[in-house]
PDB file of N, CA, C and O in Angstrom:
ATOM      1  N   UNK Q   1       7.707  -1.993  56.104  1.00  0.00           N
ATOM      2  CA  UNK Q   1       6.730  -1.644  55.102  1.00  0.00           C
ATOM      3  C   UNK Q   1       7.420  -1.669  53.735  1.00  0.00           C
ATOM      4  O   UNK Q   1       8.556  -1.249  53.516  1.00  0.00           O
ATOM      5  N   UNK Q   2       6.573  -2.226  52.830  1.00  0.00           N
ATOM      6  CA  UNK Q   2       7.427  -2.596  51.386  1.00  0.00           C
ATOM      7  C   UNK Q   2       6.695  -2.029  50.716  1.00  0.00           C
ATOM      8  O   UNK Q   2       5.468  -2.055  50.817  1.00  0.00           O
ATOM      9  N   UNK Q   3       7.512  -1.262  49.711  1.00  0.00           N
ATOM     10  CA  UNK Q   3       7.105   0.122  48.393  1.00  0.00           C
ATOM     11  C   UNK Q   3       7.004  -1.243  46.997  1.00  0.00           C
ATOM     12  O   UNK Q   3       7.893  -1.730  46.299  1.00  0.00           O
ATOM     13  N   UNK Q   4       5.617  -1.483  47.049  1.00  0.00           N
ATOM     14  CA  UNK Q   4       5.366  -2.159  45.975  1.00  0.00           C
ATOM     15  C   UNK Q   4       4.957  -1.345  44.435  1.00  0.00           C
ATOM     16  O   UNK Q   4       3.915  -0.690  44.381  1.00  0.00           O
ATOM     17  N   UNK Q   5       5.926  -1.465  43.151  1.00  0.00           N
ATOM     18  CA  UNK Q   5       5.724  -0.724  42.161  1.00  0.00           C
ATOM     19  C   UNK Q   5       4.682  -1.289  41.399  1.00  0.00           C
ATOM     20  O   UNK Q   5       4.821  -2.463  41.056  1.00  0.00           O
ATOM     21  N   UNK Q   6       3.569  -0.621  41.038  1.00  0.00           N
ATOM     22  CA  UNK Q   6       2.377  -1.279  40.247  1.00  0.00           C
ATOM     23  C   UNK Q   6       2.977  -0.581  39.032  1.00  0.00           C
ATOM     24  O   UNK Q   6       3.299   0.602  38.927  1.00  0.00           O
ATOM     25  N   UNK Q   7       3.081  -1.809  37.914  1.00  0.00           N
ATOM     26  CA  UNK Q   7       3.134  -1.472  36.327  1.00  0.00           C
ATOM     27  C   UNK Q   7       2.054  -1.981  35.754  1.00  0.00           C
ATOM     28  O   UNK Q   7       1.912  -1.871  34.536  1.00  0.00           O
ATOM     29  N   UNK Q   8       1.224  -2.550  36.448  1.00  0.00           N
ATOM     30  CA  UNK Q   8      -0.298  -2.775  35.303  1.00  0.00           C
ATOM     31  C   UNK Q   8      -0.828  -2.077  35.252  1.00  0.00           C
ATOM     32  O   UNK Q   8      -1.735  -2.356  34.469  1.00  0.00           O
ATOM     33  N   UNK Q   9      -0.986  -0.618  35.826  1.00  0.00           N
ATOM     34  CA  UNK Q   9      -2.054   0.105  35.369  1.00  0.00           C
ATOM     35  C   UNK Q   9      -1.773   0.839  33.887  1.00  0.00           C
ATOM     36  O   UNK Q   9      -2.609   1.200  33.060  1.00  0.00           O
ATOM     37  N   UNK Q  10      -0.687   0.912  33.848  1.00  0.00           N
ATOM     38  CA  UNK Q  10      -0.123   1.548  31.838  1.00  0.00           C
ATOM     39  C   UNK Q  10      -0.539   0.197  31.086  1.00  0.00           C
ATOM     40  O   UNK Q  10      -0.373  -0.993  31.355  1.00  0.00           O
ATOM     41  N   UNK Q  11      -1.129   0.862  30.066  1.00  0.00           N
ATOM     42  CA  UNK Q  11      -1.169  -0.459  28.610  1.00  0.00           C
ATOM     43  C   UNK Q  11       0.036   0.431  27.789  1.00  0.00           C
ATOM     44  O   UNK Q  11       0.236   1.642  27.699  1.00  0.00           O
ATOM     45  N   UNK Q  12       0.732  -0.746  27.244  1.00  0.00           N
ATOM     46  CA  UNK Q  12       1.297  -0.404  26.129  1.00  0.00           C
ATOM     47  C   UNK Q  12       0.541  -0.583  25.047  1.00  0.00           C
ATOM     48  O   UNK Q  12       0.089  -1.727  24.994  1.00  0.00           O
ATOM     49  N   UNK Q  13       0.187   0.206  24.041  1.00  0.00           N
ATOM     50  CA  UNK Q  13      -0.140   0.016  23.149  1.00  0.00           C
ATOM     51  C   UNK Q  13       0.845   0.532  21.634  1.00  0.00           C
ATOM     52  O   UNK Q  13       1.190   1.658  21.273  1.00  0.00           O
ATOM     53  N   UNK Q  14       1.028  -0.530  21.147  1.00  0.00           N
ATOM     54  CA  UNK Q  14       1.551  -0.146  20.025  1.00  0.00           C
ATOM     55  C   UNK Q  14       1.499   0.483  18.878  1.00  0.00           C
ATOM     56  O   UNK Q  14       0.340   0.538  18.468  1.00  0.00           O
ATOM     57  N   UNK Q  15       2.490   1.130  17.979  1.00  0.00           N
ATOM     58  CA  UNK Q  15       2.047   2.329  17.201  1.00  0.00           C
ATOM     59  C   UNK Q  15       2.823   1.819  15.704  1.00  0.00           C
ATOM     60  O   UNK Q  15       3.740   1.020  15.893  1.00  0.00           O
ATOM     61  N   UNK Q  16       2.664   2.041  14.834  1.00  0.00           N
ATOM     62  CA  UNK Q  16       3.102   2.311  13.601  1.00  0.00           C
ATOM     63  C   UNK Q  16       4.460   2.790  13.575  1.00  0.00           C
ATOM     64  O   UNK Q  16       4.525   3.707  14.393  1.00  0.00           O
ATOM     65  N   UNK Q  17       5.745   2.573  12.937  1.00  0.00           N
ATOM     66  CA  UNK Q  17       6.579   3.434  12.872  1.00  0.00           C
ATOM     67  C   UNK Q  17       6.490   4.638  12.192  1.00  0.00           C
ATOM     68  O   UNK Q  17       5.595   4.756  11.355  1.00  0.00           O
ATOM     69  N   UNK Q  18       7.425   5.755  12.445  1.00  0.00           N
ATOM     70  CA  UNK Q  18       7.087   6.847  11.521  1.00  0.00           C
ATOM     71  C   UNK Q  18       7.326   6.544   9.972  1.00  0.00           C
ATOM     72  O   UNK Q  18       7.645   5.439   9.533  1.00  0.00           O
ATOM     73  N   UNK Q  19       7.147   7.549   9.310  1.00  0.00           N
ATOM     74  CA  UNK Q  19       7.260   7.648   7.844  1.00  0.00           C
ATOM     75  C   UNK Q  19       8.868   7.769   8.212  1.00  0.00           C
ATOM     76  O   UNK Q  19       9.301   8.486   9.115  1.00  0.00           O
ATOM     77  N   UNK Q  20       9.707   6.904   7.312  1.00  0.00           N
ATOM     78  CA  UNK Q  20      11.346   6.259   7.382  1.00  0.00           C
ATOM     79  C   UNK Q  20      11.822   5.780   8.585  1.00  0.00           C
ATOM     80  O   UNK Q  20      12.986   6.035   8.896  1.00  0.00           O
ATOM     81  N   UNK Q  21      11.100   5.112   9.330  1.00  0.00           N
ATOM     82  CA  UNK Q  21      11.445   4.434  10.322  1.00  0.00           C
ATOM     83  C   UNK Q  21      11.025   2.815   9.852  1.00  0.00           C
ATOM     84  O   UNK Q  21       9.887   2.368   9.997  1.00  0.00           O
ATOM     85  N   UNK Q  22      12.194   2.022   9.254  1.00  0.00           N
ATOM     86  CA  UNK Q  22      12.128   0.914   9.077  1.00  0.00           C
ATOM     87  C   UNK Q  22      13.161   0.123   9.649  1.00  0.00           C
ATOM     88  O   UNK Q  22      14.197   0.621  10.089  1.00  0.00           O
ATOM     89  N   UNK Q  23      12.793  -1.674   9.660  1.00  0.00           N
ATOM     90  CA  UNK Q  23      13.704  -2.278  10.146  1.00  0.00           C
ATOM     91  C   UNK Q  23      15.207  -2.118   9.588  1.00  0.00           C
ATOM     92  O   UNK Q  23      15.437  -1.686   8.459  1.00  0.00           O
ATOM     93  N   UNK Q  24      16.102  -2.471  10.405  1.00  0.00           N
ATOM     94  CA  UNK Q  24      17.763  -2.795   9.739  1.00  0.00           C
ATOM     95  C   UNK Q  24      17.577  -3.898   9.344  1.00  0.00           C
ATOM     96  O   UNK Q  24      16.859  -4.853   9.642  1.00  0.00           O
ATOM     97  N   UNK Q  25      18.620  -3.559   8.333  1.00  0.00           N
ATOM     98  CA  UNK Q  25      18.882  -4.776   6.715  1.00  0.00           C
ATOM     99  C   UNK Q  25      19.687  -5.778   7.817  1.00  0.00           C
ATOM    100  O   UNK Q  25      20.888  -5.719   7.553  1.00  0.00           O
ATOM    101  N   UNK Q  26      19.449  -6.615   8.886  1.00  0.00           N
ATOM    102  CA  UNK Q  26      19.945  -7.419   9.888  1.00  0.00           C
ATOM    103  C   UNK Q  26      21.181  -8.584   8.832  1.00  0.00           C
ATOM    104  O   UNK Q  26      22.312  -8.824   9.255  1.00  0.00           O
ATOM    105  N   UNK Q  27      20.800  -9.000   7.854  1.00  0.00           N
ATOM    106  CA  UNK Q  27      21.296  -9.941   6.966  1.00  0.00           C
ATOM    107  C   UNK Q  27      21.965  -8.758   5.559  1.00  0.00           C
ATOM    108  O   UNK Q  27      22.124  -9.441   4.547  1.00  0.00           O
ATOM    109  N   UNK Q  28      22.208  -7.822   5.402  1.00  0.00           N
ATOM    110  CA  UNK Q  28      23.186  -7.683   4.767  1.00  0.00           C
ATOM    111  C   UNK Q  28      22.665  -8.087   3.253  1.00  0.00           C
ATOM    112  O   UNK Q  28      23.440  -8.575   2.431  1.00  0.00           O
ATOM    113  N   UNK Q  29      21.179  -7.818   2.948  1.00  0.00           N
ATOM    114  CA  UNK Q  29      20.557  -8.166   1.736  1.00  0.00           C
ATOM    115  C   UNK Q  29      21.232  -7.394   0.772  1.00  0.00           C
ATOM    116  O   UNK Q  29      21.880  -7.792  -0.195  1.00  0.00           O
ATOM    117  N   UNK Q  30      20.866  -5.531   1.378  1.00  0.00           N
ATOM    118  CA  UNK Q  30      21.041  -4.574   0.064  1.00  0.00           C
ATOM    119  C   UNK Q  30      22.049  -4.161   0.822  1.00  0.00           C
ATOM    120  O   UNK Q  30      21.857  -2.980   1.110  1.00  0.00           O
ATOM    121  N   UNK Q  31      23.381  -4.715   1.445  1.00  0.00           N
ATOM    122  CA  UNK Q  31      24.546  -3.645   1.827  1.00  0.00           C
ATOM    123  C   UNK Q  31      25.332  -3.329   0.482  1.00  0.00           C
ATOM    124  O   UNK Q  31      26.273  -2.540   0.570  1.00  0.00           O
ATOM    125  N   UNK Q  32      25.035  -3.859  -0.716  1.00  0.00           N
ATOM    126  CA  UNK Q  32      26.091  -3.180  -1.976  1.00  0.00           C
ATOM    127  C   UNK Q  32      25.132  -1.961  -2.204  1.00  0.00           C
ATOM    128  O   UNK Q  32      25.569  -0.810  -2.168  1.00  0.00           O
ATOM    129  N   UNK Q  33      23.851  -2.238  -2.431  1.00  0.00           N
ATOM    130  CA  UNK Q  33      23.173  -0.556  -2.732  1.00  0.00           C
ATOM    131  C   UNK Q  33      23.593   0.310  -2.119  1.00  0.00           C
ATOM    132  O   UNK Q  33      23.911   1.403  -2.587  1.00  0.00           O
ATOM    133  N   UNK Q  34      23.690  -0.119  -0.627  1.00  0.00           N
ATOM    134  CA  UNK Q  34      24.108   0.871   0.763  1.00  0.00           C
ATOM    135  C   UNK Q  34      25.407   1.740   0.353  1.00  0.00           C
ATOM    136  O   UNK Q  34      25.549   2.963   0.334  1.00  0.00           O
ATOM    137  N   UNK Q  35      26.251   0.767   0.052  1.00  0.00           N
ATOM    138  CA  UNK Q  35      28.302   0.885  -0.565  1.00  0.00           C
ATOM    139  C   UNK Q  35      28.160   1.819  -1.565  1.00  0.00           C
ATOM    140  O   UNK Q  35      28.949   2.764  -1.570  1.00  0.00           O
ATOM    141  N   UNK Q  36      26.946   1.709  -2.773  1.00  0.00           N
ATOM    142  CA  UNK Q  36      27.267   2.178  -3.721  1.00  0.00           C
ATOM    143  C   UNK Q  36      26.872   3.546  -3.508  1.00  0.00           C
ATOM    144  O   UNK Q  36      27.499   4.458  -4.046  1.00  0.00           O
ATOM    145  N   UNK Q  37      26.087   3.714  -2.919  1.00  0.00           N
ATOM    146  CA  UNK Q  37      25.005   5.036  -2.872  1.00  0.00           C
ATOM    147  C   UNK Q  37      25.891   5.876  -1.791  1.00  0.00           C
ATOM    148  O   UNK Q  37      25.810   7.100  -1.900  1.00  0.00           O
ATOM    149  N   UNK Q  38      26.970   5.211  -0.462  1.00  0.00           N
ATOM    150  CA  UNK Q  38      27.421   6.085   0.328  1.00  0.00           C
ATOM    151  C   UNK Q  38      28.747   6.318  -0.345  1.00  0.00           C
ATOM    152  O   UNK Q  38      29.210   7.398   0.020  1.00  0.00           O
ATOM    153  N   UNK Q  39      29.626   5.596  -1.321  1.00  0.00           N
ATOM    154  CA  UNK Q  39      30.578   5.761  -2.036  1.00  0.00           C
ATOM    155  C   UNK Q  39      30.213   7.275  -2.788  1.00  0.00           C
ATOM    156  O   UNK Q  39      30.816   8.326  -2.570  1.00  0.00           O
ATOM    157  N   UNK Q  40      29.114   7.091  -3.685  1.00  0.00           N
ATOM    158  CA  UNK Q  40      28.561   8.359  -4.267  1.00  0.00           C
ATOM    159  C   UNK Q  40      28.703   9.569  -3.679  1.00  0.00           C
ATOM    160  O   UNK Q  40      29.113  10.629  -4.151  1.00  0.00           O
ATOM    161  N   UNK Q  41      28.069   9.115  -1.895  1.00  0.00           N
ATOM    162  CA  UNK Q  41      27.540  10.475  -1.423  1.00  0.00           C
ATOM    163  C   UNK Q  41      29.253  11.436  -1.235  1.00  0.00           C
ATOM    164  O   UNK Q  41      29.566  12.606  -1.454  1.00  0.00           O
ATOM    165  N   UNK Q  42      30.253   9.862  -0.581  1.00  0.00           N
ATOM    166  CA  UNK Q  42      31.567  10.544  -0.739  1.00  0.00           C
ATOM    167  C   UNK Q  42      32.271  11.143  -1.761  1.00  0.00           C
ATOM    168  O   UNK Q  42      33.224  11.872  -1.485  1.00  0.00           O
ATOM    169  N   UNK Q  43      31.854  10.887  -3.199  1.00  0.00           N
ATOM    170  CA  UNK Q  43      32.943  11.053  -4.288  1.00  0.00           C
ATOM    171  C   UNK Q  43      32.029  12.615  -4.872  1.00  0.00           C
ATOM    172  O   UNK Q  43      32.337  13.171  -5.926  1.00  0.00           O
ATOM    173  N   UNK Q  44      31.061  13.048  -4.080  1.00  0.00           N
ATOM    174  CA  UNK Q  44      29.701  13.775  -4.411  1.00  0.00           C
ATOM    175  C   UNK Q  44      30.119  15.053  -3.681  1.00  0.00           C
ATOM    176  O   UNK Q  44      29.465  16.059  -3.956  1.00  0.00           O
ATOM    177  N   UNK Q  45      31.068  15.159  -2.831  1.00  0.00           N
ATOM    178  CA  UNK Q  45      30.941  15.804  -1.089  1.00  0.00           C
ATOM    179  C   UNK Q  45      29.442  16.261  -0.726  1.00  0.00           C
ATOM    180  O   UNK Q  45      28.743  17.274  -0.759  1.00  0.00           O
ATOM    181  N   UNK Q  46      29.372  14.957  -0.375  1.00  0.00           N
ATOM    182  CA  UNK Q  46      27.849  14.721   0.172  1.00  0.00           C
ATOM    183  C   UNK Q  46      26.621  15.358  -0.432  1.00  0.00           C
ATOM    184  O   UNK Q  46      25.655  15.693   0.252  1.00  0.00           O
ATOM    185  N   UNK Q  47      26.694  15.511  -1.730  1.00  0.00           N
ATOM    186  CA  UNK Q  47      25.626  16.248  -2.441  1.00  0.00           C
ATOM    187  C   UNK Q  47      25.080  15.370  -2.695  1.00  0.00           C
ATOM    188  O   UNK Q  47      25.616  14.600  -3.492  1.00  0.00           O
ATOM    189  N   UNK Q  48      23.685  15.021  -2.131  1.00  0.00           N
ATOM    190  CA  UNK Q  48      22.809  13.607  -2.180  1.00  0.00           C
ATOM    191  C   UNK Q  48      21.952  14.002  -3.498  1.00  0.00           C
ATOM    192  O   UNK Q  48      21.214  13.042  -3.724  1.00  0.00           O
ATOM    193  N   UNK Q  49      21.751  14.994  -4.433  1.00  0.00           N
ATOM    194  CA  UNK Q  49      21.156  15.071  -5.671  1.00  0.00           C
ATOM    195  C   UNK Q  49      21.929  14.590  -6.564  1.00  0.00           C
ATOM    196  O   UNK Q  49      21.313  14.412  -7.615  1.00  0.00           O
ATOM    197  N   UNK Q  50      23.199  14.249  -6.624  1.00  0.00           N
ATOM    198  CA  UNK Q  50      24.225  13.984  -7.835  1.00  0.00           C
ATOM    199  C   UNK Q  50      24.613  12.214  -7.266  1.00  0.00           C
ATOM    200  O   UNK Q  50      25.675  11.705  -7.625  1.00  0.00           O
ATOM    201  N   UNK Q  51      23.431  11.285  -6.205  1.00  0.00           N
ATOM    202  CA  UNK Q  51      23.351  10.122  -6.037  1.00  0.00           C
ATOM    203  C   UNK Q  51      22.291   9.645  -6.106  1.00  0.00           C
ATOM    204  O   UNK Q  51      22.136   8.501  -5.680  1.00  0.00           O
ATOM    205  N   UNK Q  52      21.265  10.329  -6.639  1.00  0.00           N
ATOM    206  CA  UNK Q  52      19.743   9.985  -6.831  1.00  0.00           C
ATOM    207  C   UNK Q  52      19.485   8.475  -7.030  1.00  0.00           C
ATOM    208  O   UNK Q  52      19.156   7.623  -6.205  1.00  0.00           O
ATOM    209  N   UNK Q  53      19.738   8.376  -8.417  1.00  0.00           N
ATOM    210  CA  UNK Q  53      20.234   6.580  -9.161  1.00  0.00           C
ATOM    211  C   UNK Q  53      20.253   5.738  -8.116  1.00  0.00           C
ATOM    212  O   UNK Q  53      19.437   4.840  -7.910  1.00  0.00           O
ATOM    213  N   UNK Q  54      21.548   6.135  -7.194  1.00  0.00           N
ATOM    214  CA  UNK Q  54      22.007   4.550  -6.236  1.00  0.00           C
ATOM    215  C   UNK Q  54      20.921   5.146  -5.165  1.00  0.00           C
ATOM    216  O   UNK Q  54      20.504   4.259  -4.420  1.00  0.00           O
ATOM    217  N   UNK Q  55      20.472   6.191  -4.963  1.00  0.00           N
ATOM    218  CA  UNK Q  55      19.477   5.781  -3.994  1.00  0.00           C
ATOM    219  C   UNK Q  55      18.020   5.314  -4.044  1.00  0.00           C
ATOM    220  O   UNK Q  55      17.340   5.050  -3.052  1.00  0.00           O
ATOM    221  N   UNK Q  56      17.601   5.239  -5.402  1.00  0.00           N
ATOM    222  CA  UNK Q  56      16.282   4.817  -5.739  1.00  0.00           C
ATOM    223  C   UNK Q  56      16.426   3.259  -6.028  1.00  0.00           C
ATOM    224  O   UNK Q  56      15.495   2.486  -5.804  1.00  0.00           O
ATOM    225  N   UNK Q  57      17.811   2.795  -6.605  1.00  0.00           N
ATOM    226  CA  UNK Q  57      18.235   1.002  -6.098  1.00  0.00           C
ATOM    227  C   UNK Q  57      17.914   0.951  -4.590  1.00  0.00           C
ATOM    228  O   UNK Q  57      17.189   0.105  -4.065  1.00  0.00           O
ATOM    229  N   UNK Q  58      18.470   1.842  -4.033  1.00  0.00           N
ATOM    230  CA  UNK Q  58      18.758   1.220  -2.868  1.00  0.00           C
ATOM    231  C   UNK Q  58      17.567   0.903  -2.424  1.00  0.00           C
ATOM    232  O   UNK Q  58      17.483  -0.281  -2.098  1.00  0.00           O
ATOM    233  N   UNK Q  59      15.967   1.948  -2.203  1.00  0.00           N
ATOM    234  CA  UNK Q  59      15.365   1.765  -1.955  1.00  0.00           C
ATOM    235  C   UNK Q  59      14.465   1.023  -2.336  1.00  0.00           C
ATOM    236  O   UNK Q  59      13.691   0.651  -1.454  1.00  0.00           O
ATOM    237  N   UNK Q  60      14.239   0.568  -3.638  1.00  0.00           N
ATOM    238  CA  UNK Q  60      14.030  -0.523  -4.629  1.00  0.00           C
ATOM    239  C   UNK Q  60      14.052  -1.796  -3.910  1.00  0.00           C
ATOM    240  O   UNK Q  60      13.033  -2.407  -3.588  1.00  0.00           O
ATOM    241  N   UNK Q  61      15.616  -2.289  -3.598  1.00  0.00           N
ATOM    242  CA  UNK Q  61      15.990  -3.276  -2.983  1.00  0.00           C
ATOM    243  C   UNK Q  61      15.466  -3.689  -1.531  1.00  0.00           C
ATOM    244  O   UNK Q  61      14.995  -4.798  -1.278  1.00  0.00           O
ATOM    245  N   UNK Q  62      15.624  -2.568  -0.543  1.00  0.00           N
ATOM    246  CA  UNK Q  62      14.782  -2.843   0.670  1.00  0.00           C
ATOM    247  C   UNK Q  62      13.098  -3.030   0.570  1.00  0.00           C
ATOM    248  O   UNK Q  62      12.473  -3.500   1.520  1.00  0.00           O
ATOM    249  N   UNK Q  63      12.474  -2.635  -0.610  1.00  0.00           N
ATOM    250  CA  UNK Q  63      11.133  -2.659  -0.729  1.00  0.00           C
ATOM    251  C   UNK Q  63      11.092  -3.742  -1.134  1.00  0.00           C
ATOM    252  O   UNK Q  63      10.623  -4.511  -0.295  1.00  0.00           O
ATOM    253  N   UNK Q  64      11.474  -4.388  -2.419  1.00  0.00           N
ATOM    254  CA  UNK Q  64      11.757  -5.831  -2.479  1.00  0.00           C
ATOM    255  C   UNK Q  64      12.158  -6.958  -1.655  1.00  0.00           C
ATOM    256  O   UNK Q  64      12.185  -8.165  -1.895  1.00  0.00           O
ATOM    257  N   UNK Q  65      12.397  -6.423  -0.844  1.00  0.00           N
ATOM    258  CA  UNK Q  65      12.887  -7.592   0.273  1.00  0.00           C
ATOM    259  C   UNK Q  65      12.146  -7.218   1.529  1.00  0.00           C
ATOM    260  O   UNK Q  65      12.569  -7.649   2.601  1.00  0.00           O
ATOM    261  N   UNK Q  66      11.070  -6.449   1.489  1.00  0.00           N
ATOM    262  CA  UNK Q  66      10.332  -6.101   2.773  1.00  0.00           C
ATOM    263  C   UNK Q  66      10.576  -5.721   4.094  1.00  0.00           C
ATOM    264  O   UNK Q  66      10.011  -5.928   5.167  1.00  0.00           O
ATOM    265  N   UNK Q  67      11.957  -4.871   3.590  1.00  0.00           N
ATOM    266  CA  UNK Q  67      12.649  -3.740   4.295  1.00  0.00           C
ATOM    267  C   UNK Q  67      11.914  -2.866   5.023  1.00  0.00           C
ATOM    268  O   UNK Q  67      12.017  -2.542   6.206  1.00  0.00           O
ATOM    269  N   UNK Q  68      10.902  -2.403   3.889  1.00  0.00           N
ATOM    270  CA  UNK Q  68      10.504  -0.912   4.252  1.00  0.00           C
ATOM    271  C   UNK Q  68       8.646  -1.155   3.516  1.00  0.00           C
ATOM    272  O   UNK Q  68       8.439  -2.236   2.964  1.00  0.00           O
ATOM    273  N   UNK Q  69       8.063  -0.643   3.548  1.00  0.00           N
ATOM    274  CA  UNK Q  69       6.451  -0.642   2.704  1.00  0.00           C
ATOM    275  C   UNK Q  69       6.864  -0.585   1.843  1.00  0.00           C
ATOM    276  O   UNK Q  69       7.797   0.217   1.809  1.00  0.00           O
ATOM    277  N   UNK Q  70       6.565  -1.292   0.576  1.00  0.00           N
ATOM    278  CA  UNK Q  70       6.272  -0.833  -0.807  1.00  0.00           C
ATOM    279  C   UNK Q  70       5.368   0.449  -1.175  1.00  0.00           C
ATOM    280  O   UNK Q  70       4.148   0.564  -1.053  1.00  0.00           O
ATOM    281  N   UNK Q  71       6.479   1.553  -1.748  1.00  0.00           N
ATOM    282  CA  UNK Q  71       5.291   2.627  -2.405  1.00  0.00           C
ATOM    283  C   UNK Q  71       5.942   2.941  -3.217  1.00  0.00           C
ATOM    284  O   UNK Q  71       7.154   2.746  -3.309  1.00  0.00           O
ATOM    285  N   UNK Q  72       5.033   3.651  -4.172  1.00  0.00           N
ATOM    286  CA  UNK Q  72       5.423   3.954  -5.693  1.00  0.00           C
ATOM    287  C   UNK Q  72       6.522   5.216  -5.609  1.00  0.00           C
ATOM    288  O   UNK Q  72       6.321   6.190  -4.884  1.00  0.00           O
ATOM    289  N   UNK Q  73       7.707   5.067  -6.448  1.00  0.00           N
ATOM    290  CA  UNK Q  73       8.708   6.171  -6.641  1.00  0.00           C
ATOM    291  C   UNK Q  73       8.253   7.046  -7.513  1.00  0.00           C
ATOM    292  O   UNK Q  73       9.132   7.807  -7.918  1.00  0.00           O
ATOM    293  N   UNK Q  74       7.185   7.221  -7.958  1.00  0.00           N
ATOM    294  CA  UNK Q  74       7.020   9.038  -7.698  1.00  0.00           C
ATOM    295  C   UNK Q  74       6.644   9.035  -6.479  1.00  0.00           C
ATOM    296  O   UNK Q  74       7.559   9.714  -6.014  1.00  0.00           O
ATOM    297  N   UNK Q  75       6.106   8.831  -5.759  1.00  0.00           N
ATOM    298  CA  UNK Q  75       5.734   9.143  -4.420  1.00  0.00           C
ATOM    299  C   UNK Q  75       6.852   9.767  -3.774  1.00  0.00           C
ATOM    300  O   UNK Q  75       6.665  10.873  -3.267  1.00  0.00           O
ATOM    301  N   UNK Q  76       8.108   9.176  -3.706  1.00  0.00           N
ATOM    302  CA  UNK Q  76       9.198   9.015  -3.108  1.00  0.00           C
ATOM    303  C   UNK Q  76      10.221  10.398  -3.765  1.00  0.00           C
ATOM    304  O   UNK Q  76      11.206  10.809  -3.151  1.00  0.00           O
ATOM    305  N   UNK Q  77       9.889  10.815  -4.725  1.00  0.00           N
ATOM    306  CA  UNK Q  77      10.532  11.707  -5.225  1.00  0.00           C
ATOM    307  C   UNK Q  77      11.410  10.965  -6.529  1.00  0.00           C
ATOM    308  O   UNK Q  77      12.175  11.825  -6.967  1.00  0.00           O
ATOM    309  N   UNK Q  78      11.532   9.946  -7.133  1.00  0.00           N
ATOM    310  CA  UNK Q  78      11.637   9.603  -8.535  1.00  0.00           C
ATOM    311  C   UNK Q  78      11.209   9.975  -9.793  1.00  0.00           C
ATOM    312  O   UNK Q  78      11.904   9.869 -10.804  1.00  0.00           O
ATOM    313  N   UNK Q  79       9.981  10.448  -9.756  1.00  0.00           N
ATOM    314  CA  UNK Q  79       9.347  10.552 -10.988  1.00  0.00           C
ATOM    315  C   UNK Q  79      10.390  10.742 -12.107  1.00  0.00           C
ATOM    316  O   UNK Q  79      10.433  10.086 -13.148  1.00  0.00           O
ATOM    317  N   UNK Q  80      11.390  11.929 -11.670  1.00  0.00           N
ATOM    318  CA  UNK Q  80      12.057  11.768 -13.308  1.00  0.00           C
ATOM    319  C   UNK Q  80      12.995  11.010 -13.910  1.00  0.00           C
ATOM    320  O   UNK Q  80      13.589  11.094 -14.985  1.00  0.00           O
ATOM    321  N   UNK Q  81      13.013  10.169 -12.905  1.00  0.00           N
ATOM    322  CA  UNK Q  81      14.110   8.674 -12.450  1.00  0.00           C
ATOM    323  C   UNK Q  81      13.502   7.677 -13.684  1.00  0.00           C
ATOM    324  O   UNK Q  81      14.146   6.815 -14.284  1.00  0.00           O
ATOM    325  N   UNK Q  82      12.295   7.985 -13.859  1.00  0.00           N
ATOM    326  CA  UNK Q  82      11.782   6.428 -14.470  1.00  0.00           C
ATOM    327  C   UNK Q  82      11.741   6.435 -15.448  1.00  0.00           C
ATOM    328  O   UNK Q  82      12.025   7.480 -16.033  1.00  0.00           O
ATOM    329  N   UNK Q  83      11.448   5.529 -16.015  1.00  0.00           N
ATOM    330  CA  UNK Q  83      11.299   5.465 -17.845  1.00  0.00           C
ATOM    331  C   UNK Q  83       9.661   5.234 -17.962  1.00  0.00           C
ATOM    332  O   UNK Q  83       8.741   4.648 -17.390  1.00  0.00           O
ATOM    333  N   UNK Q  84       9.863   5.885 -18.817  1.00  0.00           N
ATOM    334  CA  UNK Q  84       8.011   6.100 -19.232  1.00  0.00           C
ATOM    335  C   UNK Q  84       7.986   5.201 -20.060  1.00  0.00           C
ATOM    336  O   UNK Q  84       6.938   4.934 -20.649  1.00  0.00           O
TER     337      UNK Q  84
END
């Protein structure tokens, strides 16, 4: 007697990633934003408010290159980043 496993009865259905769940930079587009912004976070001891700058490039860059969704940096926590 043979234990046959049925997998058709599950659908996969697919979902959205979460909010910061985006692809990897596979090609090495924005790895200097990456350098500059984790250089920061080191020369910072990891105080990610005193790297704001290289991280709003950084994210800049992956949105530009369709990294991640395009959304507006105030959204993102920039607002006082920008020039009016």
């Amino acid at each position: 007697m043979s234990t046959a496993m049925n997998f058709g009865n599950k659908v996969f259905k697919p979902r959205a990633p979460d909010k910061g769940a985006f692809p990897l930079d596979h090609f090495g587009e924005c790895k200097n934003f990456k350098d500059k912004y984790m250089n920061c976070l080191r020369e910072n001891s990891y105080e990610n408010s005193m790297c704001r700058e290289q991280s709003k490039q950084y994210l800049e860059c992956r949105m530009d290159r369709q990294l991640m969704t395009k959304e507006p940096l105030q959204k993102l926590g920039f607002k006082d980043l920008l020039d009016e």
